[in-house]
Short mmCIF file of C-alpha atoms in Angstrom, two decimals:
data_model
loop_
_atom_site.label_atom_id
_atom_site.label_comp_id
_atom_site.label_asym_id
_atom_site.label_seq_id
_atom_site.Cartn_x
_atom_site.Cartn_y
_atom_site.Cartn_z
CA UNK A 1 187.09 -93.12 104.69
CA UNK A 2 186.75 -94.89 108.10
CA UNK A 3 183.94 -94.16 110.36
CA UNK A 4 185.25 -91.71 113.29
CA UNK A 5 185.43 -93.16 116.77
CA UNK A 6 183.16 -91.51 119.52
CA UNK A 7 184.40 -91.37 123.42
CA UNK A 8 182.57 -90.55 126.49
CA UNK A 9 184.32 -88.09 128.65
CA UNK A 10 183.75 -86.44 131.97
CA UNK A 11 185.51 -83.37 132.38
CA UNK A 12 185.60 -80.71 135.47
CA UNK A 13 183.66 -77.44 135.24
CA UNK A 14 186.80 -75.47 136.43
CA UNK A 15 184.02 -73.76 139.36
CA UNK A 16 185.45 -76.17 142.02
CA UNK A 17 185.64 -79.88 142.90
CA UNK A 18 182.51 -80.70 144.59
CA UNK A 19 180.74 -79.76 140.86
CA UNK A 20 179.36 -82.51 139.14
CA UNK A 21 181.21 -83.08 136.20
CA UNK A 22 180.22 -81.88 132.38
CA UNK A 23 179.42 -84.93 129.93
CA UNK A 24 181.30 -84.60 126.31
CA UNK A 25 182.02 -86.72 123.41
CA UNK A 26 185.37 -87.09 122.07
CA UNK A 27 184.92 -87.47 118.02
CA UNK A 28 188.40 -88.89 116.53
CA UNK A 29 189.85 -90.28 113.06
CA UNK A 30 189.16 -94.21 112.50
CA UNK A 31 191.62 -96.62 112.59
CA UNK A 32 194.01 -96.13 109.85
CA UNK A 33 192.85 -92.55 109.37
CA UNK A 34 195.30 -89.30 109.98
CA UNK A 35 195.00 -87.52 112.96
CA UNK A 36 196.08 -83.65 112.28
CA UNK A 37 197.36 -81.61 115.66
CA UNK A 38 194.68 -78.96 115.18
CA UNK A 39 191.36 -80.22 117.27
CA UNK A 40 187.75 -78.79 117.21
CA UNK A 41 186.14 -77.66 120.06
CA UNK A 42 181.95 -77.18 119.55
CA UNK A 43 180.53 -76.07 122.76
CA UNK A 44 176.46 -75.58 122.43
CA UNK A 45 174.79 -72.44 122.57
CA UNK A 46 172.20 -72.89 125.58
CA UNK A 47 168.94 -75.55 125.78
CA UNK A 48 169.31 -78.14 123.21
CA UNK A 49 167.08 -80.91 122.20
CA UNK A 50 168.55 -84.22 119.91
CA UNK A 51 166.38 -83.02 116.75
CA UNK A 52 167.40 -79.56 117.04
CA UNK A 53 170.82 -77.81 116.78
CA UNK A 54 172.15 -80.46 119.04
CA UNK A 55 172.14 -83.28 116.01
CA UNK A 56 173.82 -80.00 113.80
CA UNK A 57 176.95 -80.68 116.58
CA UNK A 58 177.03 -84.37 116.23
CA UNK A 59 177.19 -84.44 112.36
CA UNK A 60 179.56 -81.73 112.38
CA UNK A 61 181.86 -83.31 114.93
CA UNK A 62 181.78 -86.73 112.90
CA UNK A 63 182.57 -84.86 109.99
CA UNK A 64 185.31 -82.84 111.23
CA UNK A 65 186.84 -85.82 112.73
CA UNK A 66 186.95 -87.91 109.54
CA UNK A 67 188.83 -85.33 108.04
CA UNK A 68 191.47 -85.73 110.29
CA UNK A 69 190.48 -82.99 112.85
CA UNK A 70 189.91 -84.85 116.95
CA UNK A 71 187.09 -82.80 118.00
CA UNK A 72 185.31 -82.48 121.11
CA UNK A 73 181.52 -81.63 121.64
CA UNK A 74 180.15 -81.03 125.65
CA UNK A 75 176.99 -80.10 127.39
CA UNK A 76 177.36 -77.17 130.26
CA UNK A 77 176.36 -77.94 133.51
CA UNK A 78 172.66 -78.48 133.88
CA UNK A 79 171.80 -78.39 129.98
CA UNK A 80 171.93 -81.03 127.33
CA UNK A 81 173.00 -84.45 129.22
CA UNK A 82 175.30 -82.86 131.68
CA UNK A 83 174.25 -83.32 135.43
CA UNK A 84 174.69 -80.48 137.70
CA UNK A 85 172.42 -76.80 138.06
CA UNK A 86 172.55 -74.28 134.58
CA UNK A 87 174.05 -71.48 136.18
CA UNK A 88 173.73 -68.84 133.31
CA UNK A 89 175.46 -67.72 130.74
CA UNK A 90 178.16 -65.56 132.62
CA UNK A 91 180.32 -69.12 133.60
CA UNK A 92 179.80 -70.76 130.02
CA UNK A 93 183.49 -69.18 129.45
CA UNK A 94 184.59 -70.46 132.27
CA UNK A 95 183.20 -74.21 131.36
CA UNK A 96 184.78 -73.67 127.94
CA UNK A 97 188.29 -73.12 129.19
CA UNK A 98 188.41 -75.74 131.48
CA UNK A 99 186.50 -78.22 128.42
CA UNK A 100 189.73 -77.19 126.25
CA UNK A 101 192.00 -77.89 128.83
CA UNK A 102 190.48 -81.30 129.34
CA UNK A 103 190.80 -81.96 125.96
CA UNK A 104 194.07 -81.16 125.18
CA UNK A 105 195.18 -83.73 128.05
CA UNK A 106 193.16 -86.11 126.34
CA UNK A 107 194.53 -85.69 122.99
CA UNK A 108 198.09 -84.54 124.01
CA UNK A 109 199.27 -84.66 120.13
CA UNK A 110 196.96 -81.57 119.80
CA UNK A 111 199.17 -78.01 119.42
CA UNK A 112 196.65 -76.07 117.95
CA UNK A 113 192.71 -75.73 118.82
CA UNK A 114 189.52 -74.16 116.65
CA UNK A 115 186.40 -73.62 118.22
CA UNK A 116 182.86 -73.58 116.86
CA UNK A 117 179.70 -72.17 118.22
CA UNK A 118 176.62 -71.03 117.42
CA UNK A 119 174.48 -68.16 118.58
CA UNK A 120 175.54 -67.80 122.30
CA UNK A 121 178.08 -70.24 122.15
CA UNK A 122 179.75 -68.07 119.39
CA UNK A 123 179.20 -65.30 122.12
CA UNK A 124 180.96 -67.48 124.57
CA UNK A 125 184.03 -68.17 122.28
CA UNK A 126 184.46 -64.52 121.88
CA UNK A 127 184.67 -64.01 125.36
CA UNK A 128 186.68 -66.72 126.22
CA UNK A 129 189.92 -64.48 127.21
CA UNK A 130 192.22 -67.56 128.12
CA UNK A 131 195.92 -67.06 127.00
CA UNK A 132 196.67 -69.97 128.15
CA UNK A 133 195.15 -72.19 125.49
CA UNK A 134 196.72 -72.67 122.03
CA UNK A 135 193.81 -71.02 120.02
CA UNK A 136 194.49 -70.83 116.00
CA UNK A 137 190.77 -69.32 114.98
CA UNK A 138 187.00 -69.81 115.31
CA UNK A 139 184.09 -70.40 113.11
CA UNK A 140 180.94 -68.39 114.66
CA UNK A 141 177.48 -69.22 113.59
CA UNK A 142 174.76 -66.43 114.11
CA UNK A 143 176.31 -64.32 116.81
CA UNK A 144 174.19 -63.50 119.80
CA UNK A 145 174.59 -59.63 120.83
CA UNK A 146 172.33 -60.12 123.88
CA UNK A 147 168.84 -59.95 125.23
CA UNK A 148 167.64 -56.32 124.28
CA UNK A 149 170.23 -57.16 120.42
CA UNK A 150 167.70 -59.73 119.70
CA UNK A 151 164.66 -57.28 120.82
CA UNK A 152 165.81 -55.11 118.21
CA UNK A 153 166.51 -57.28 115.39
CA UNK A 154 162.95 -58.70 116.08
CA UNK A 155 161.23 -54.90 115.89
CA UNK A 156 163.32 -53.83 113.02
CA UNK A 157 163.06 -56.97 110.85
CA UNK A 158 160.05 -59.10 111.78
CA UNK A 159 157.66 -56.31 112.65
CA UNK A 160 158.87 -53.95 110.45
CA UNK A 161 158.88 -56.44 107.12
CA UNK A 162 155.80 -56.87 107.81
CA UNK A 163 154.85 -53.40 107.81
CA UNK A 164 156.78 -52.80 104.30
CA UNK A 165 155.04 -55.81 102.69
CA UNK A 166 152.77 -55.65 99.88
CA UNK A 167 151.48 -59.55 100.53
CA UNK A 168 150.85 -57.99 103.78
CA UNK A 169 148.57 -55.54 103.31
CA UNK A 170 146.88 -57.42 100.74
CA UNK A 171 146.21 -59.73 103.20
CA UNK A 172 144.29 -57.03 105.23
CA UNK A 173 142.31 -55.71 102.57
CA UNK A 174 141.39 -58.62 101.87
CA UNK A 175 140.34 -59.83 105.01
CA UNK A 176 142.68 -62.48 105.49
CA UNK A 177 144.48 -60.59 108.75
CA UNK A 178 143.00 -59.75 112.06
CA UNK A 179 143.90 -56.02 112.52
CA UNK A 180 143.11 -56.05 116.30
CA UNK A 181 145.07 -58.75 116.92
CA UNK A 182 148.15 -57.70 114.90
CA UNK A 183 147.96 -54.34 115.94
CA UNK A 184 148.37 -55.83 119.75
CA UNK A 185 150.91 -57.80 118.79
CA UNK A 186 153.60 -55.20 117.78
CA UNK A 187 152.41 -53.16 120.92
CA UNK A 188 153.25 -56.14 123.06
CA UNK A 189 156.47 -56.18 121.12
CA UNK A 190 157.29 -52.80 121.37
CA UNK A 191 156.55 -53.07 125.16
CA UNK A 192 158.55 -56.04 125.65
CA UNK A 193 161.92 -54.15 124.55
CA UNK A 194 160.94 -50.73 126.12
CA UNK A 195 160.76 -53.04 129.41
CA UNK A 196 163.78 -54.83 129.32
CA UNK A 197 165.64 -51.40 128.16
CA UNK A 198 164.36 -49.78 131.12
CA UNK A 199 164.28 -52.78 133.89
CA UNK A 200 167.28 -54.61 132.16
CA UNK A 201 167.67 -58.30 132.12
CA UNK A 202 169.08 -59.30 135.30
CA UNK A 203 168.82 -58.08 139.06
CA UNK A 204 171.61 -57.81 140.85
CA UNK A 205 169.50 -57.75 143.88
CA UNK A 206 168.01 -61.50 143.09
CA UNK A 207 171.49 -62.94 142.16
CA UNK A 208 171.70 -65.26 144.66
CA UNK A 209 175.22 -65.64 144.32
CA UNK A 210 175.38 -67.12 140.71
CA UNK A 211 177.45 -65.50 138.28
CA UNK A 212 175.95 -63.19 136.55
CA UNK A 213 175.61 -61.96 132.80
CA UNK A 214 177.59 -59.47 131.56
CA UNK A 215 175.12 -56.39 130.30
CA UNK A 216 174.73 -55.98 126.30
CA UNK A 217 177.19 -52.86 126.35
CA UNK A 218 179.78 -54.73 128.28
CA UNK A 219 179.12 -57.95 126.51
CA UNK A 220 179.75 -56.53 122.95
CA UNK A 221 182.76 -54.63 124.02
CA UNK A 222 183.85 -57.79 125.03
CA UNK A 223 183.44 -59.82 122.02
CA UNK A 224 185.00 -56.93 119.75
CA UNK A 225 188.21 -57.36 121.82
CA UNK A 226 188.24 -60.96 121.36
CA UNK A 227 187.73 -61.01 117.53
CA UNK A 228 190.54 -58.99 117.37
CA UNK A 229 192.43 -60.98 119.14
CA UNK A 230 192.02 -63.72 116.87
CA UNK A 231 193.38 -61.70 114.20
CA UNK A 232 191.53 -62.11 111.35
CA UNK A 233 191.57 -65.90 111.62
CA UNK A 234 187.50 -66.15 111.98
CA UNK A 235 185.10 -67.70 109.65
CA UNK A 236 180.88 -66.07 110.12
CA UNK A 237 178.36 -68.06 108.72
CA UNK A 238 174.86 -65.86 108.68
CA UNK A 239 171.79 -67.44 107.78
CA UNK A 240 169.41 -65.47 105.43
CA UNK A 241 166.58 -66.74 107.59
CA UNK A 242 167.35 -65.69 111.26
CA UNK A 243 166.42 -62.63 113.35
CA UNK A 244 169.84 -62.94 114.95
CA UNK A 245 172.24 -63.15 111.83
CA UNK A 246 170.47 -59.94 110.65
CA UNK A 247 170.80 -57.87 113.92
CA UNK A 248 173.93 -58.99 114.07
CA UNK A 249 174.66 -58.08 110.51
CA UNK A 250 172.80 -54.67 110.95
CA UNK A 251 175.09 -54.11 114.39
CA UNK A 252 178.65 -54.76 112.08
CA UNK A 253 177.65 -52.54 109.32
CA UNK A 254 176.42 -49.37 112.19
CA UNK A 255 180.22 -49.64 113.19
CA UNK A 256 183.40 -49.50 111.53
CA UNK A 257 185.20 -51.06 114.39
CA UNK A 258 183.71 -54.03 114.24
CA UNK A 259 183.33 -53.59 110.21
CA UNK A 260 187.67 -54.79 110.13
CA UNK A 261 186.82 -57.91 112.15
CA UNK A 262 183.99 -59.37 109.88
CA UNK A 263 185.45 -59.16 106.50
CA UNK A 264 183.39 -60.37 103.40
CA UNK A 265 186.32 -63.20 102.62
CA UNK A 266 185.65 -64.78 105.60
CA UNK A 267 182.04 -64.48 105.79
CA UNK A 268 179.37 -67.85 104.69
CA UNK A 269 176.07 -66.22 104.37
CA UNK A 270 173.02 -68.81 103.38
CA UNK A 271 170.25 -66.89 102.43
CA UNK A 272 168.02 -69.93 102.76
CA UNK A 273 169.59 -70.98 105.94
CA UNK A 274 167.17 -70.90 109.30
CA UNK A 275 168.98 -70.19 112.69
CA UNK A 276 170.03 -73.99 113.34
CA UNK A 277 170.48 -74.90 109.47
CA UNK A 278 167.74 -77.58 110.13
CA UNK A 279 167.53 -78.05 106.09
CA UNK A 280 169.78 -81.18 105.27
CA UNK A 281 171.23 -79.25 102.44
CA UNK A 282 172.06 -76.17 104.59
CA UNK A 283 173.64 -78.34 107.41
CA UNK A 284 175.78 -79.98 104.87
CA UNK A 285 177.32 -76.64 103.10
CA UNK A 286 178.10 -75.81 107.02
CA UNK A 287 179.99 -79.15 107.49
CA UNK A 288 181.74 -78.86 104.21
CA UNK A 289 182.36 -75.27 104.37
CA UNK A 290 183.64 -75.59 108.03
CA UNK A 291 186.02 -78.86 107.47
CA UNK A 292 187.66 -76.55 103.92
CA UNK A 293 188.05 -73.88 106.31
CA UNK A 294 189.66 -75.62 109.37
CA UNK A 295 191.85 -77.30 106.50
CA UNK A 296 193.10 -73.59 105.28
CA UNK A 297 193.60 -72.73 109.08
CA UNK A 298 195.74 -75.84 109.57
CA UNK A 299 197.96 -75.23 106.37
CA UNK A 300 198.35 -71.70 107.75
CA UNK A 301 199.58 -73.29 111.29
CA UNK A 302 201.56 -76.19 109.89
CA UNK A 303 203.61 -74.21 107.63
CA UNK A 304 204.44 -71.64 110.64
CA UNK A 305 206.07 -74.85 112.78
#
């Protein structure tokens, strides 16, 4: 199998053209190899760093791409290596529409696109709301519900495993624990999501005229309404090992609306998976389990042409 081809690529932000431009890398088939018309599209999820989830995007672009699939991977504005301010998540949809439309003029053999995204770029891909694009599916890594989401997931299963944990308390009788300082430590968590219930996460007041996020309720509303509109054609990977896979799993299961959109077919859960799969076997099952499914996807597409 030939070695995929990587590209440089500036593309616009779609916010206007005196914005600095967003850097991406264009991952295609070597020479020789098939190219199929169904590209990848991997935005990232927020702050990265090279040894992190970022390195997760490269390998999984390279990957994809050697199996035939063009794919594209890009920094927002302001994070990763793309100049420019980080204006928030509220315009990461808008950055991903206008990154799709950039890459379907650079790859015009493309008819169909996938995206892939993990945590808040999953988020983002939900809420991307652009008919305009030729969109055949998504694969969304540990969904991000939002600021006061991840509050809860951390009360309900960090401090409260701990709570229900035999090695725990045997740790305290015997000692081992410092029962002041725990203690203060789920008050300070408790406090932390009593404060941002009450004061919410953003001010309007302080905005400054940046776009601002969209609030938790309207934000999941959101993202329902786009997984439906992707009818079924959505592979979930949930790591076993993440505070936000199991709030989000805990969410799906408290609603039967959403219950429809996350069906157990289509779900990859790795119990011994951390948030960014940073185990080289776990980051492999997601590359190989990702380029299968985008294969099934394309089959789907192909034979509906």
């Amino acid at each position: 199998m030939e070695t995929p081809t990587r590209t440089p690529l500036l593309l616009e932000t779609g916010i206007g053209a005196d914005t600095e431009p967003m850097l991406a890398m264009l991952h295609k088939p070597g020479r020789g190899g098939g190219v199929k018309k169904l590209g990848l599209v991997i935005p990232i999820g927020g702050p990265q760093i090279r040894s992190g989830a970022h390195r997760q995007y490269i390998d999984l672009a390279d990957a994809s791409a050697a199996a035939g699939f063009p794919t594209l991977r890009f920094d927002y504005p302001g994070l990763g290596d793309s100049p420019g301010e980080d204006v928030g998540f509220g315009s990461h949809q808008v950055f991903l529409s206008s990154a799709a439309r950039g890459f379907l003029a650079e790859v015009p053999e493309l008819t169909h696109l996938a995206f892939w995204g993990l945590c808040e770029g999953a988020s983002t891909i939900l809420l991307l709301n652009d008919s305009s694009l030729p969109i055949a599916g998504a694969i969304l890594a540990n969904p991000w519900l939002g600021e006061d989401g991840q509050d809860a997931g951390r009360l309900k299963h960090h401090y409260g495993a701990r709570l229900l944990s035999w090695s725990f308390w045997g740790r305290v009788l015997r000692g081992d624990v410092n029962v002041l300082s725990a203690g203060l430590g789920l008050v300070s968590g408790v406090a932390q999501v009593i404060k941002q219930k009450i004061g919410g996460r953003f001010d309007q007041s302080k905005s400054d005229g940046k776009a601002l996020d969209p609030g938790p309720l309207d934000l999941r509303a959101r993202m329902r309404e786009g997984a439906a509109q992707l009818e079924g054609n959505i592979f979930w990977i949930l790591s076993g090992r993440d505070l936000t896979a199991k709030h989000f799993e805990s969410f799906v299961k408290a609603r039967p609306e959403w219950q429809s959109l996350v069906q157990s077919q289509n779900v990859l859960r790795l119990d011994e998976a951390d948030h960014t799969f940073s185990d080289p076997s776990m980051k492999q099952r997601v590359n190989t389990q990702t380029v299968a499914w985008l294969e099934t996807l394309w089959a789907k597409r192909k034979s509906g042409e």
